Coordinates of C-alpha atoms and ligand atoms in Angstrom, one line a residue:
M1 CA 115.1 84.6 89.1
C2 CA 114.2 88.2 89.6
G3 CA 111.2 89.3 91.5
I4 CA 108.2 91.3 90.3
V5 CA 105.5 93.2 92.1
G6 CA 102.7 95.4 90.6
A7 CA 99.8 97.2 92.1
V8 CA 96.8 99.2 91.2
A9 CA 95.0 100.9 94.1
Q10 CA 93.3 104.1 95.3
R11 CA 96.2 104.7 97.7
N12 CA 99.9 105.4 97.0
V13 CA 101.3 102.0 95.9
V14 CA 105.0 102.8 96.4
P15 CA 105.2 101.5 100.0
V16 CA 103.4 98.3 98.8
L17 CA 105.9 97.9 95.9
L18 CA 108.9 98.4 98.2
Q19 CA 107.6 96.1 100.9
G20 CA 106.9 93.5 98.2
L21 CA 110.4 93.8 96.7
L22 CA 112.0 93.3 100.2
R23 CA 110.2 90.0 100.3
L24 CA 111.4 89.1 96.8
E25 CA 115.0 90.1 97.3
Y26 CA 115.8 86.4 97.8
R27 CA 115.2 86.0 94.0
G28 CA 118.0 88.4 93.1
Y29 CA 119.5 91.6 94.4
D30 CA 121.8 93.0 91.7
S31 CA 119.5 96.0 91.3
A32 CA 116.0 97.2 92.2
G33 CA 113.7 99.6 90.5
L34 CA 110.1 100.7 90.1
V35 CA 107.9 102.7 87.8
V36 CA 104.7 104.6 88.8
V37 CA 102.2 106.2 86.5
N38 CA 101.4 109.8 87.2
H39 CA 99.7 112.5 85.1
N40 CA 100.2 110.5 81.9
Q41 CA 103.9 110.1 82.7
L42 CA 106.0 107.2 83.8
E43 CA 108.3 107.9 86.7
R44 CA 111.2 105.4 86.9
V45 CA 113.5 105.1 89.9
V46 CA 116.2 102.5 90.1
S47 CA 119.2 101.6 92.3
T48 CA 122.1 99.2 92.0
G49 CA 122.0 98.9 95.7
R50 CA 119.5 96.9 97.7
V51 CA 115.8 97.7 98.1
A52 CA 116.7 99.8 101.2
E53 CA 118.5 102.2 98.9
L54 CA 115.7 102.3 96.5
S55 CA 113.4 103.2 99.4
E56 CA 115.6 106.2 100.1
K57 CA 115.5 107.3 96.5
T58 CA 111.7 107.1 96.3
I59 CA 110.8 109.2 99.4
H60 CA 109.1 111.8 97.1
T61 CA 107.6 109.3 94.6
S62 CA 104.0 108.3 94.7
G63 CA 101.3 106.9 92.4
H64 CA 98.2 104.7 92.4
L65 CA 99.6 102.3 89.7
G66 CA 103.1 100.9 89.5
I67 CA 105.4 98.0 88.9
A68 CA 108.6 97.1 90.6
H69 CA 111.5 94.6 90.1
T70 CA 114.5 93.2 91.9
R71 CA 117.1 91.8 89.5
W72 CA 119.4 88.9 89.2
A73 CA 121.5 89.8 86.2
T74 CA 121.5 87.6 83.1
H75 CA 121.9 90.0 80.1
G76 CA 124.0 93.0 80.9
V77 CA 126.0 93.9 84.1
P78 CA 124.2 95.1 87.2
S79 CA 123.8 98.8 86.6
E80 CA 121.2 101.5 86.7
R81 CA 120.7 101.4 82.9
N82 CA 120.1 97.6 83.0
A83 CA 117.8 97.8 86.1
H84 CA 114.1 97.1 85.5
P85 CA 111.5 98.3 84.7
H86 CA 112.4 99.2 81.1
I87 CA 110.6 101.8 79.3
S88 CA 109.7 102.2 75.6
S89 CA 109.1 105.7 74.1
G90 CA 108.1 107.1 77.5
Q91 CA 104.9 105.2 77.1
I92 CA 105.2 101.5 78.1
A93 CA 107.1 100.1 81.2
V94 CA 107.9 96.4 81.7
A95 CA 109.3 94.4 84.6
H96 CA 110.4 90.9 83.5
N97 CA 111.6 87.7 85.2
G98 CA 113.0 85.1 82.8
I99 CA 115.1 85.0 79.6
I100 CA 114.0 85.9 76.1
E101 CA 115.9 83.6 73.8
N102 CA 115.2 85.4 70.5
Y103 CA 115.9 88.9 71.8
E104 CA 118.8 89.5 69.4
E105 CA 116.7 88.9 66.4
L106 CA 113.9 91.1 67.9
R107 CA 116.4 93.8 68.8
T108 CA 117.7 94.0 65.3
R109 CA 114.2 94.2 63.9
L110 CA 113.0 96.8 66.4
S111 CA 116.2 98.9 65.8
A112 CA 115.4 98.9 62.1
Q113 CA 112.0 100.2 63.0
G114 CA 113.6 103.1 64.8
Y115 CA 113.6 102.0 68.4
T116 CA 116.7 102.9 70.4
F117 CA 117.9 100.7 73.1
A118 CA 118.8 102.1 76.5
S119 CA 120.0 98.9 78.1
D120 CA 121.8 95.6 77.3
T121 CA 118.9 93.5 78.6
D122 CA 116.8 91.1 76.8
T123 CA 113.8 92.6 78.5
E124 CA 113.9 95.9 76.7
V125 CA 112.7 94.2 73.5
I126 CA 109.4 93.3 75.3
A127 CA 108.8 97.0 76.1
H128 CA 109.4 98.1 72.5
L129 CA 107.4 95.2 71.1
I130 CA 104.4 96.1 73.2
H131 CA 104.8 99.7 72.3
S132 CA 105.0 98.9 68.6
H133 CA 101.5 97.4 68.9
Y134 CA 100.1 99.8 71.4
A135 CA 101.1 102.8 69.1
R136 CA 98.8 101.3 66.5
G137 CA 95.8 101.9 68.8
I138 CA 95.4 98.4 70.1
S139 CA 94.5 98.0 73.8
L140 CA 97.3 97.4 76.4
L141 CA 96.0 93.9 76.8
G142 CA 95.9 93.2 73.0
A143 CA 99.3 94.8 72.5
T144 CA 100.8 92.7 75.3
Q145 CA 99.3 89.5 73.9
A146 CA 100.6 90.3 70.4
A147 CA 104.1 91.0 71.7
L148 CA 104.1 87.8 73.8
A149 CA 103.2 85.8 70.7
E150 CA 106.6 86.8 69.2
L151 CA 108.7 85.9 72.2
V152 CA 110.6 82.7 72.6
G153 CA 111.8 81.9 76.1
A154 CA 110.6 82.3 79.7
Y155 CA 108.8 85.2 81.2
A156 CA 106.7 86.6 84.0
I157 CA 106.0 90.3 83.2
G158 CA 104.2 93.3 84.6
V159 CA 103.3 96.0 82.2
V160 CA 101.9 99.5 82.6
A161 CA 101.2 102.3 80.1
A162 CA 101.6 106.1 80.8
D163 CA 98.1 107.0 79.5
N164 CA 96.3 104.1 81.2
P165 CA 96.4 105.1 84.9
Q166 CA 94.2 102.3 86.3
Q167 CA 95.4 99.2 84.4
L168 CA 98.1 96.7 84.9
I169 CA 98.9 93.7 82.7
G170 CA 100.6 90.6 84.0
A171 CA 101.6 87.4 82.1
R172 CA 103.5 84.3 82.7
K173 CA 105.2 81.4 80.9
G174 CA 107.9 79.5 82.5
S175 CA 108.3 81.9 85.4
P176 CA 105.9 82.3 88.3
L177 CA 103.3 85.0 88.7
L178 CA 100.3 85.3 90.9
L179 CA 97.5 87.8 91.4
G180 CA 96.6 89.3 94.8
V181 CA 92.9 90.1 95.1
G182 CA 92.1 93.0 97.5
E183 CA 89.1 95.3 97.9
I184 CA 89.1 97.9 95.1
E185 CA 92.8 97.2 94.7
H186 CA 94.7 94.4 92.9
F187 CA 98.3 93.2 92.8
I188 CA 100.6 90.9 90.9
A189 CA 103.8 89.3 92.3
S190 CA 106.3 86.5 91.8
D191 CA 105.2 84.9 95.0
A192 CA 102.7 85.1 97.8
S193 CA 105.1 86.4 100.5
A194 CA 105.4 89.7 98.6
L195 CA 101.6 90.4 98.9
L196 CA 100.8 89.1 102.4
Q197 CA 101.1 92.8 103.5
V198 CA 98.0 93.6 101.5
T199 CA 96.0 90.4 100.9
K200 CA 95.8 86.7 101.6
N201 CA 93.6 86.0 98.5
M202 CA 95.8 84.8 95.7
V203 CA 95.1 83.6 92.2
Y204 CA 97.9 81.5 90.7
L205 CA 98.3 82.1 87.0
E206 CA 98.9 79.2 84.8
E207 CA 101.4 78.7 82.0
G208 CA 100.6 81.1 79.1
D209 CA 98.0 83.2 81.1
V210 CA 97.7 86.9 80.6
V211 CA 95.8 89.0 83.2
E212 CA 94.3 92.4 82.8
V213 CA 94.1 93.9 86.3
G214 CA 92.1 97.0 87.3
L215 CA 90.9 98.6 90.5
H216 CA 87.6 96.8 90.6
G217 CA 88.5 93.4 89.1
Y218 CA 90.6 91.4 86.7
R219 CA 90.2 89.2 83.6
I220 CA 92.4 86.2 82.9
F221 CA 93.0 84.9 79.4
N222 CA 94.7 81.5 78.7
A223 CA 97.5 80.8 76.3
Q224 CA 94.9 80.6 73.4
G225 CA 93.5 84.0 74.3
E226 CA 90.3 82.6 75.7
A227 CA 88.7 84.0 78.9
A228 CA 89.7 81.6 81.8
Q229 CA 88.7 81.2 85.4
R230 CA 91.3 80.4 88.1
P231 CA 90.4 79.7 91.7
V232 CA 91.2 82.1 94.5
H233 CA 93.3 80.5 97.2
V234 CA 93.5 81.9 100.7
S235 CA 97.2 81.8 101.5
E236 CA 98.2 80.0 104.7
L237 CA 101.4 81.9 104.9
T238 CA 101.6 84.3 107.9
N239 CA 103.6 87.5 108.0
E240 CA 105.6 86.1 110.9
S241 CA 106.8 83.3 108.7
V242 CA 108.5 85.7 106.5
E243 CA 109.8 88.1 109.2
L244 CA 113.2 87.9 110.9
G245 CA 111.9 88.2 114.5
E246 CA 114.5 87.7 117.2
Y247 CA 117.2 86.4 114.8
R248 CA 120.1 88.2 113.2
H249 CA 119.7 86.5 109.8
Y250 CA 117.1 84.5 108.0
M251 CA 119.6 81.7 107.7
Q252 CA 120.0 81.5 111.5
K253 CA 116.2 81.7 111.9
E254 CA 115.7 78.9 109.3
I255 CA 118.4 76.7 110.9
H256 CA 116.5 77.1 114.2
E257 CA 113.1 76.4 112.6
Q258 CA 114.2 72.9 111.6
P259 CA 112.7 70.9 114.5
Q260 CA 109.3 72.5 113.8
A261 CA 109.7 72.2 110.0
L262 CA 110.5 68.5 110.4
A263 CA 107.5 68.0 112.7
N264 CA 105.2 69.7 110.2
T265 CA 106.5 67.7 107.3
L266 CA 106.1 64.4 109.2
E267 CA 102.8 65.4 110.9
S268 CA 100.5 63.2 108.9
V269 CA 102.8 60.2 109.3
C270 CA 103.7 60.6 112.9
N271 CA 100.0 60.9 113.9
S272 CA 99.2 57.6 112.3
Q273 CA 100.0 54.0 113.2
S274 CA 101.3 52.9 109.8
L275 CA 102.8 54.2 106.6
I276 CA 100.6 54.5 103.6
P277 CA 101.5 55.5 100.0
G278 CA 98.6 58.0 99.9
I279 CA 100.8 60.7 101.3
F280 CA 102.3 60.9 97.8
G281 CA 99.0 61.2 96.1
A282 CA 96.0 59.2 95.2
E283 CA 97.7 57.3 92.4
A284 CA 100.8 56.5 94.5
A285 CA 100.0 52.9 95.4
A286 CA 99.4 51.9 91.8
T287 CA 102.4 53.8 90.6
F288 CA 104.7 52.4 93.2
A289 CA 103.6 48.9 92.4
D290 CA 104.6 49.4 88.8
I291 CA 108.1 50.7 89.2
D292 CA 111.4 48.9 89.4
S293 CA 113.9 51.7 89.7
I294 CA 114.2 55.4 90.7
L295 CA 115.9 58.3 88.9
I296 CA 116.3 61.4 91.1
L297 CA 116.8 64.8 89.3
A298 CA 117.7 68.0 91.2
C299 CA 120.2 70.9 91.5
G300 CA 122.3 72.2 94.3
T301 CA 121.3 71.3 97.8
S302 CA 118.3 69.4 96.6
N303 CA 120.6 67.2 94.6
H304 CA 122.5 66.4 97.8
A305 CA 119.2 65.3 99.4
G306 CA 118.8 63.0 96.4
Q307 CA 122.3 61.6 97.0
V308 CA 121.4 60.7 100.6
A309 CA 118.2 59.1 99.4
R310 CA 120.1 56.8 97.0
Y311 CA 121.7 55.1 100.0
W312 CA 118.4 54.7 101.8
L313 CA 116.5 53.5 98.7
E314 CA 118.9 50.8 97.7
E315 CA 119.6 49.6 101.2
I316 CA 116.2 49.7 102.8
A317 CA 113.8 49.4 99.9
G318 CA 116.1 47.4 97.6
I319 CA 115.4 49.6 94.6
P320 CA 118.1 50.6 92.1
C321 CA 118.5 54.4 92.2
N322 CA 120.4 56.9 90.2
V323 CA 120.8 60.6 91.1
E324 CA 121.6 63.1 88.4
I325 CA 122.3 66.8 88.2
A326 CA 119.2 68.2 86.4
S327 CA 121.2 70.5 84.1
E328 CA 123.3 67.5 82.9
Y329 CA 120.4 65.1 82.5
R330 CA 118.3 67.4 80.4
Y331 CA 120.9 67.4 77.6
R332 CA 122.2 63.8 77.9
V333 CA 121.0 61.0 75.7
S334 CA 119.8 58.4 78.3
V335 CA 118.2 55.0 78.2
V336 CA 114.5 55.1 79.2
N337 CA 113.1 52.4 81.4
P338 CA 109.3 53.1 81.6
K339 CA 109.2 51.4 85.0
T340 CA 111.4 54.1 86.5
L341 CA 109.9 56.5 89.0
V342 CA 111.4 60.0 88.1
V343 CA 111.7 62.0 91.4
T344 CA 112.4 65.7 91.1
I345 CA 113.4 67.5 94.3
S346 CA 113.2 71.3 94.6
Q347 CA 112.7 73.7 97.4
S348 CA 111.2 76.4 95.1
G349 CA 109.6 74.1 92.5
E350 CA 110.6 76.5 89.8
T351 CA 114.3 75.8 89.2
A352 CA 114.6 76.0 85.4
D353 CA 117.0 73.1 85.0
T354 CA 115.0 70.8 87.3
M355 CA 111.8 71.7 85.5
A356 CA 113.4 71.1 82.1
A357 CA 114.8 67.8 83.3
L358 CA 111.3 66.7 84.3
N359 CA 109.9 67.8 81.0
H360 CA 112.7 66.1 79.1
A361 CA 112.1 62.8 81.1
K362 CA 108.4 62.9 80.2
S363 CA 109.2 63.7 76.6
I364 CA 111.4 60.7 76.2
G365 CA 108.9 58.3 77.6
H366 CA 109.0 58.3 81.4
L367 CA 105.5 57.8 82.7
H368 CA 105.9 58.0 86.5
T369 CA 106.8 61.3 88.1
L370 CA 106.9 62.4 91.7
S371 CA 108.1 65.8 93.0
I372 CA 109.2 66.7 96.5
C373 CA 108.8 70.4 96.9
N374 CA 108.3 73.1 99.4
V375 CA 105.9 75.3 97.3
P376 CA 102.4 73.8 96.8
E377 CA 101.3 75.6 93.6
S378 CA 104.7 75.5 91.9
A379 CA 105.3 74.5 88.3
L380 CA 107.2 71.4 89.3
V381 CA 104.4 70.1 91.5
R382 CA 101.8 70.8 88.9
A383 CA 103.8 69.0 86.2
S384 CA 104.3 65.8 88.3
K385 CA 101.8 63.0 88.7
L386 CA 102.7 62.4 92.4
R387 CA 103.9 64.8 95.0
M388 CA 105.0 65.2 98.6
L389 CA 105.1 68.7 100.0
T390 CA 107.7 69.5 102.5
R391 CA 106.2 71.8 105.1
A392 CA 109.3 73.9 105.9
G393 CA 107.5 77.2 105.5
P394 CA 109.1 80.0 103.4
E395 CA 112.8 79.8 103.1
I396 CA 114.4 83.2 102.5
G397 CA 118.1 82.8 103.2
V398 CA 119.7 81.9 99.9
A399 CA 121.7 79.0 101.4
S400 CA 119.1 76.3 101.8
T401 CA 118.8 74.8 105.3
K402 CA 115.4 73.7 106.5
A403 CA 114.3 72.9 103.0
F404 CA 117.1 70.4 102.8
T405 CA 116.4 68.5 106.1
T406 CA 112.7 68.4 105.3
Q407 CA 113.5 67.0 101.8
L408 CA 115.5 64.3 103.6
A409 CA 112.5 63.5 105.9
A410 CA 110.2 63.2 102.8
L411 CA 112.7 61.0 101.0
F412 CA 113.0 58.8 104.0
L413 CA 109.2 58.4 104.1
L414 CA 109.3 57.5 100.4
T415 CA 112.0 54.9 101.1
L416 CA 109.9 53.3 104.0
I417 CA 106.7 53.2 101.9
L418 CA 108.5 51.6 99.0
A419 CA 110.2 49.1 101.3
K420 CA 106.9 48.3 102.9
Q421 CA 105.1 47.8 99.6
R422 CA 107.9 45.4 98.5
G423 CA 107.6 43.4 101.7
R424 CA 111.0 44.5 102.9
L425 CA 109.7 46.2 106.1
S426 CA 108.5 44.1 109.0
Q427 CA 105.8 45.5 111.2
E428 CA 108.3 45.8 114.0
A429 CA 110.8 47.7 111.8
E430 CA 108.0 50.0 110.6
Q431 CA 107.0 50.8 114.2
K432 CA 110.7 51.4 115.1
H433 CA 111.1 53.8 112.2
L434 CA 107.9 55.6 113.1
H435 CA 109.2 56.0 116.6
D436 CA 112.5 57.4 115.4
L437 CA 110.6 59.8 113.1
R438 CA 108.5 61.0 116.0
H439 CA 111.6 61.7 118.0
L440 CA 113.4 63.5 115.1
P441 CA 112.3 67.1 115.9
A442 CA 113.5 66.7 119.6
A443 CA 116.7 65.2 118.4
A444 CA 117.2 68.1 116.0
Q445 CA 116.5 70.5 118.8
A446 CA 119.2 68.9 120.9
V447 CA 121.8 69.4 118.1
L448 CA 120.9 73.0 117.9
N449 CA 122.1 73.4 121.5
L450 CA 125.7 73.0 120.1
E451 CA 125.4 76.5 118.7
P452 CA 127.6 78.3 121.2
Q453 CA 130.4 75.7 120.8
I454 CA 130.2 75.9 117.0
A455 CA 130.3 79.7 117.2
E456 CA 133.6 79.3 119.1
L457 CA 135.0 76.7 116.6
A458 CA 134.2 79.0 113.7
K459 CA 136.8 81.4 114.9
H460 CA 139.5 78.9 113.7
F461 CA 138.3 79.4 110.2
A462 CA 138.4 83.2 110.0
D463 CA 141.7 83.3 108.3
K464 CA 141.4 80.2 106.2
H465 CA 141.0 80.1 102.4
H466 CA 140.3 76.4 101.9
A467 CA 138.6 73.6 103.7
L468 CA 138.1 69.9 103.0
F469 CA 135.0 68.0 104.1
L470 CA 135.0 64.2 104.5
G471 CA 132.3 61.7 105.0
R472 CA 131.5 58.1 104.1
G473 CA 128.4 56.3 102.9
L474 CA 125.2 58.1 103.9
H475 CA 127.2 61.0 105.2
Y476 CA 129.3 61.6 102.1
P477 CA 126.5 63.7 100.6
I478 CA 126.3 65.5 104.0
A479 CA 130.0 66.4 103.6
L480 CA 129.1 67.7 100.1
E481 CA 126.3 69.8 101.6
G482 CA 128.6 71.1 104.4
A483 CA 131.2 72.2 101.8
L484 CA 128.5 73.9 99.7
K485 CA 127.1 75.8 102.6
L486 CA 130.6 77.0 103.6
K487 CA 131.6 78.1 100.1
E488 CA 128.2 79.8 99.4
I489 CA 128.1 82.1 102.3
S490 CA 131.7 82.5 103.6
Y491 CA 133.4 82.3 100.1
I492 CA 136.0 79.9 101.6
H493 CA 136.9 77.4 98.9
A494 CA 135.6 74.1 100.2
E495 CA 135.5 70.6 98.7
A496 CA 134.0 67.4 99.9
Y497 CA 135.4 63.9 99.3
P498 CA 134.3 60.4 100.3
A499 CA 137.0 59.8 103.0
G500 CA 138.2 56.7 101.3
E501 CA 139.1 58.7 98.2
L502 CA 141.4 61.0 100.2
K503 CA 144.5 59.0 99.4
H504 CA 143.8 59.3 95.6
G505 CA 144.5 63.0 95.4
P506 CA 143.2 65.4 97.9
L507 CA 145.6 64.3 100.6
A508 CA 148.3 66.2 98.6
L509 CA 146.5 69.4 99.7
V510 CA 146.6 68.7 103.4
D511 CA 148.8 70.8 105.6
Q512 CA 148.3 73.0 108.7
D513 CA 146.4 75.6 106.6
M514 CA 143.8 73.2 105.3
P515 CA 141.2 72.4 107.9
V516 CA 139.6 69.1 107.5
I517 CA 136.0 68.7 108.7
A518 CA 134.8 65.1 109.2
V519 CA 131.3 63.8 109.6
A520 CA 131.7 60.9 111.9
P521 CA 128.5 59.1 112.9
N522 CA 128.8 55.8 114.7
D523 CA 127.9 53.6 111.7
A524 CA 129.4 50.6 110.0
L525 CA 132.1 52.7 108.3
L526 CA 133.3 54.4 111.5
E527 CA 136.6 52.4 111.8
K528 CA 137.4 53.0 108.2
L529 CA 136.8 56.7 108.6
K530 CA 139.0 56.8 111.7
S531 CA 141.9 55.3 109.6
N532 CA 141.3 58.1 107.0
L533 CA 141.4 60.7 109.7
Q534 CA 144.8 59.3 110.9
E535 CA 146.1 59.8 107.4
V536 CA 145.2 63.5 107.7
R537 CA 146.8 63.9 111.2
A538 CA 149.9 62.2 109.9
R539 CA 150.3 65.0 107.4
G540 CA 149.8 67.8 110.0
G541 CA 146.2 68.5 109.0
E542 CA 143.9 70.0 111.6
L543 CA 140.8 68.0 112.2
Y544 CA 137.3 69.2 113.1
V545 CA 135.3 66.1 113.8
F546 CA 131.5 66.0 114.3
A547 CA 131.3 62.7 116.1
D548 CA 128.5 60.7 117.7
A549 CA 128.9 60.3 121.5
D550 CA 129.8 56.6 121.2
T551 CA 132.5 56.9 118.5
R552 CA 135.4 57.0 121.0
I553 CA 136.9 59.9 119.0
H554 CA 138.3 62.5 121.5
S555 CA 139.8 65.9 121.2
S556 CA 143.5 65.9 121.3
D557 CA 146.4 67.8 119.7
G558 CA 145.2 68.9 116.2
V559 CA 141.8 67.1 116.7
H560 CA 138.8 69.2 117.6
R561 CA 135.8 67.0 118.4
M562 CA 132.2 68.3 118.5
Q563 CA 130.0 65.8 120.2
M564 CA 126.7 65.0 118.7
P565 CA 124.0 64.4 121.4
E566 CA 122.9 61.0 120.1
H567 CA 123.2 58.5 117.3
A568 CA 120.2 58.5 115.0
G569 CA 120.8 55.5 112.8
Y570 CA 119.3 55.9 109.4
L571 CA 118.2 59.4 110.2
S572 CA 121.7 60.5 111.2
P573 CA 122.3 62.5 108.0
I574 CA 119.5 64.9 109.0
L575 CA 121.1 65.5 112.4
H576 CA 124.6 65.7 111.1
T577 CA 123.6 68.4 108.6
I578 CA 122.7 70.9 111.4
P579 CA 126.2 71.5 112.9
L580 CA 127.6 72.0 109.4
Q581 CA 125.0 74.6 108.7
L582 CA 125.8 76.4 111.9
L583 CA 129.5 76.2 111.2
A584 CA 129.1 77.8 107.8
Y585 CA 126.8 80.5 109.4
Y586 CA 129.3 81.4 112.1
V587 CA 132.3 81.3 109.8
A588 CA 130.4 83.7 107.5
L589 CA 129.8 86.0 110.5
Q590 CA 133.6 85.9 111.2
K591 CA 134.2 86.8 107.6
G592 CA 131.6 89.6 107.6
T593 CA 129.9 88.4 104.4
D594 CA 126.2 89.0 103.5
V595 CA 124.9 85.8 104.9
D596 CA 121.4 85.8 103.5
K597 CA 122.3 87.3 100.2
P598 CA 125.7 85.9 99.1
R599 CA 127.3 87.5 96.1
N600 CA 126.4 86.3 92.6
L601 CA 123.8 83.9 93.9
A602 CA 120.0 83.8 94.1
K603 CA 117.6 81.5 95.8
S604 CA 115.4 80.7 92.9
V605 CA 117.2 80.0 89.7
T606 CA 114.6 80.2 86.9
V607 CA 117.2 80.5 84.1
E608 CA 119.5 77.9 82.6
Ligands
G6P701 C1 119.9 77.7 94.0 C2 119.9 77.9 95.5 C3 120.2 76.7 96.2 C4 119.3 75.5 95.8 C5 119.3 75.4 94.3 C6 118.2 74.4 93.8 O1 121.2 77.5 93.6 O2 120.8 79.0 95.9 O3 120.0 76.9 97.6 O4 119.7 74.3 96.4 O5 119.1 76.6 93.6 O6 117.0 75.0 94.1 P1 115.6 74.3 94.3 O7 114.6 75.4 94.6 O8 115.4 73.6 93.0 O9 115.8 73.4 95.4

């Protein structure tokens, strides 16, 4: 996590750094800070508040070269002394994203050499290490390369030196960093959104790259220290896509963007008459023909998408499927079937555990890899043989919404294509699914119209401390996702259970203070679910039921029914997610929490 921006220009770079940090706050917001180089001095300004507070503190700060950072704390509490950038000997400043695993050993060594540490961070060792080389007369590039050679762990860094007013060094390994190319000005940042304000021309650095950035140009060196060429991409992101517009929060905006995000993700398929494996990459047809099972690896919301897909893949495509939490899989001894397709799902494409799980899978002999991701140039996409990009656009709210529903759309396409290749999809069924997919954005729009009613319903939760979510089958993972959304942004303790499991424990929790939210589509398990809901009512539990129109579930004493506009069959999990997102959003508003930046969390978790 953490976000980095750096700039070298002929103008004052402080506004550029601050604007960039604002865009990167989703990566962490425990503190923010910047360093500018002026008259052979480093000026450091930090704040434990948000970037807005840093802006106020930097009204009188200016410079043509600087680096800035927004932090998600790993080593050392959020405080001004632990805020980045960190400075060594008044000479070298470093902003860092990632974790240095051998920092204790380096800290001991550097302390013995006479360096004093002003923070509890792992990052400070990088500053002192670079300084220890720079002080011997080596160039800033050479000193940084020498220091990096001693680091174990993950990093993206920005480095400046007090006596080098036109040079910025960037480097990455395990954490993302890109270069923004302007006219007689250059930038580095953790992602493209931070630089859209100044340029659309981006160079994505590769693993192990170090870049020396000046006013007039830049030089990239690969992990072996050899000069390297990397293509310049023109970013397709627009400033609007990362601005709030008419909405109160990014989460609300992103919930409302779902019809368009789904339409964009499904575009290539919906415009064609049949489903082809090529949408997952040129080698997809051959790979799909060679597999007999699927293993899905992901974290958080992305893992919930995987759990829905398991129901689809086994039922529609007839392929055995396992779904694992990436952080568990990476350390588990597992049995390798080389005919398994390993599917990683990630909004960011840089989640450390998911990335490590993919690398682990490859290292133990898995050959077939596919990633479903929202960020085209991400590490995960590059490390996978096949890929499907969701086209949700940038997601800024920490609680994932449109990334999730578009992941589901992509996974449904995967299911259909595998089913077709295995002769399990008649032409008629294929056309019916394509028809339903084309209709999906409109169906999602219709669900969004429930917003005013859900805002009202949310008032019932303002004084609650716990909530129970129930679902069955395909919609059990949707209950999990609803509970996750509620706990993430409203801090209400929420749990989800498959409704049939209620009687084996959670029923003991049910009383009038424990609202029970049920996901109730009209599917084969509806009558079973209704019986489970009776069990709740019989114990005085208050029910909030999101029911399809034809379920014959009605509002009554202790039962609050929210009517879904239509029943969407296999695609129902996508539609049933939306009211739960809205519920979490409006409950958070009731609670007055920071919706887009919930405490202790970050959007991109690039550490273990
Ligand atoms: C963090 C985010 C979640 C996200 C999870 C996995 O915890 O706050 O919203 O679901 O990481 O992220 P990924 O980018 O891999 O989907």
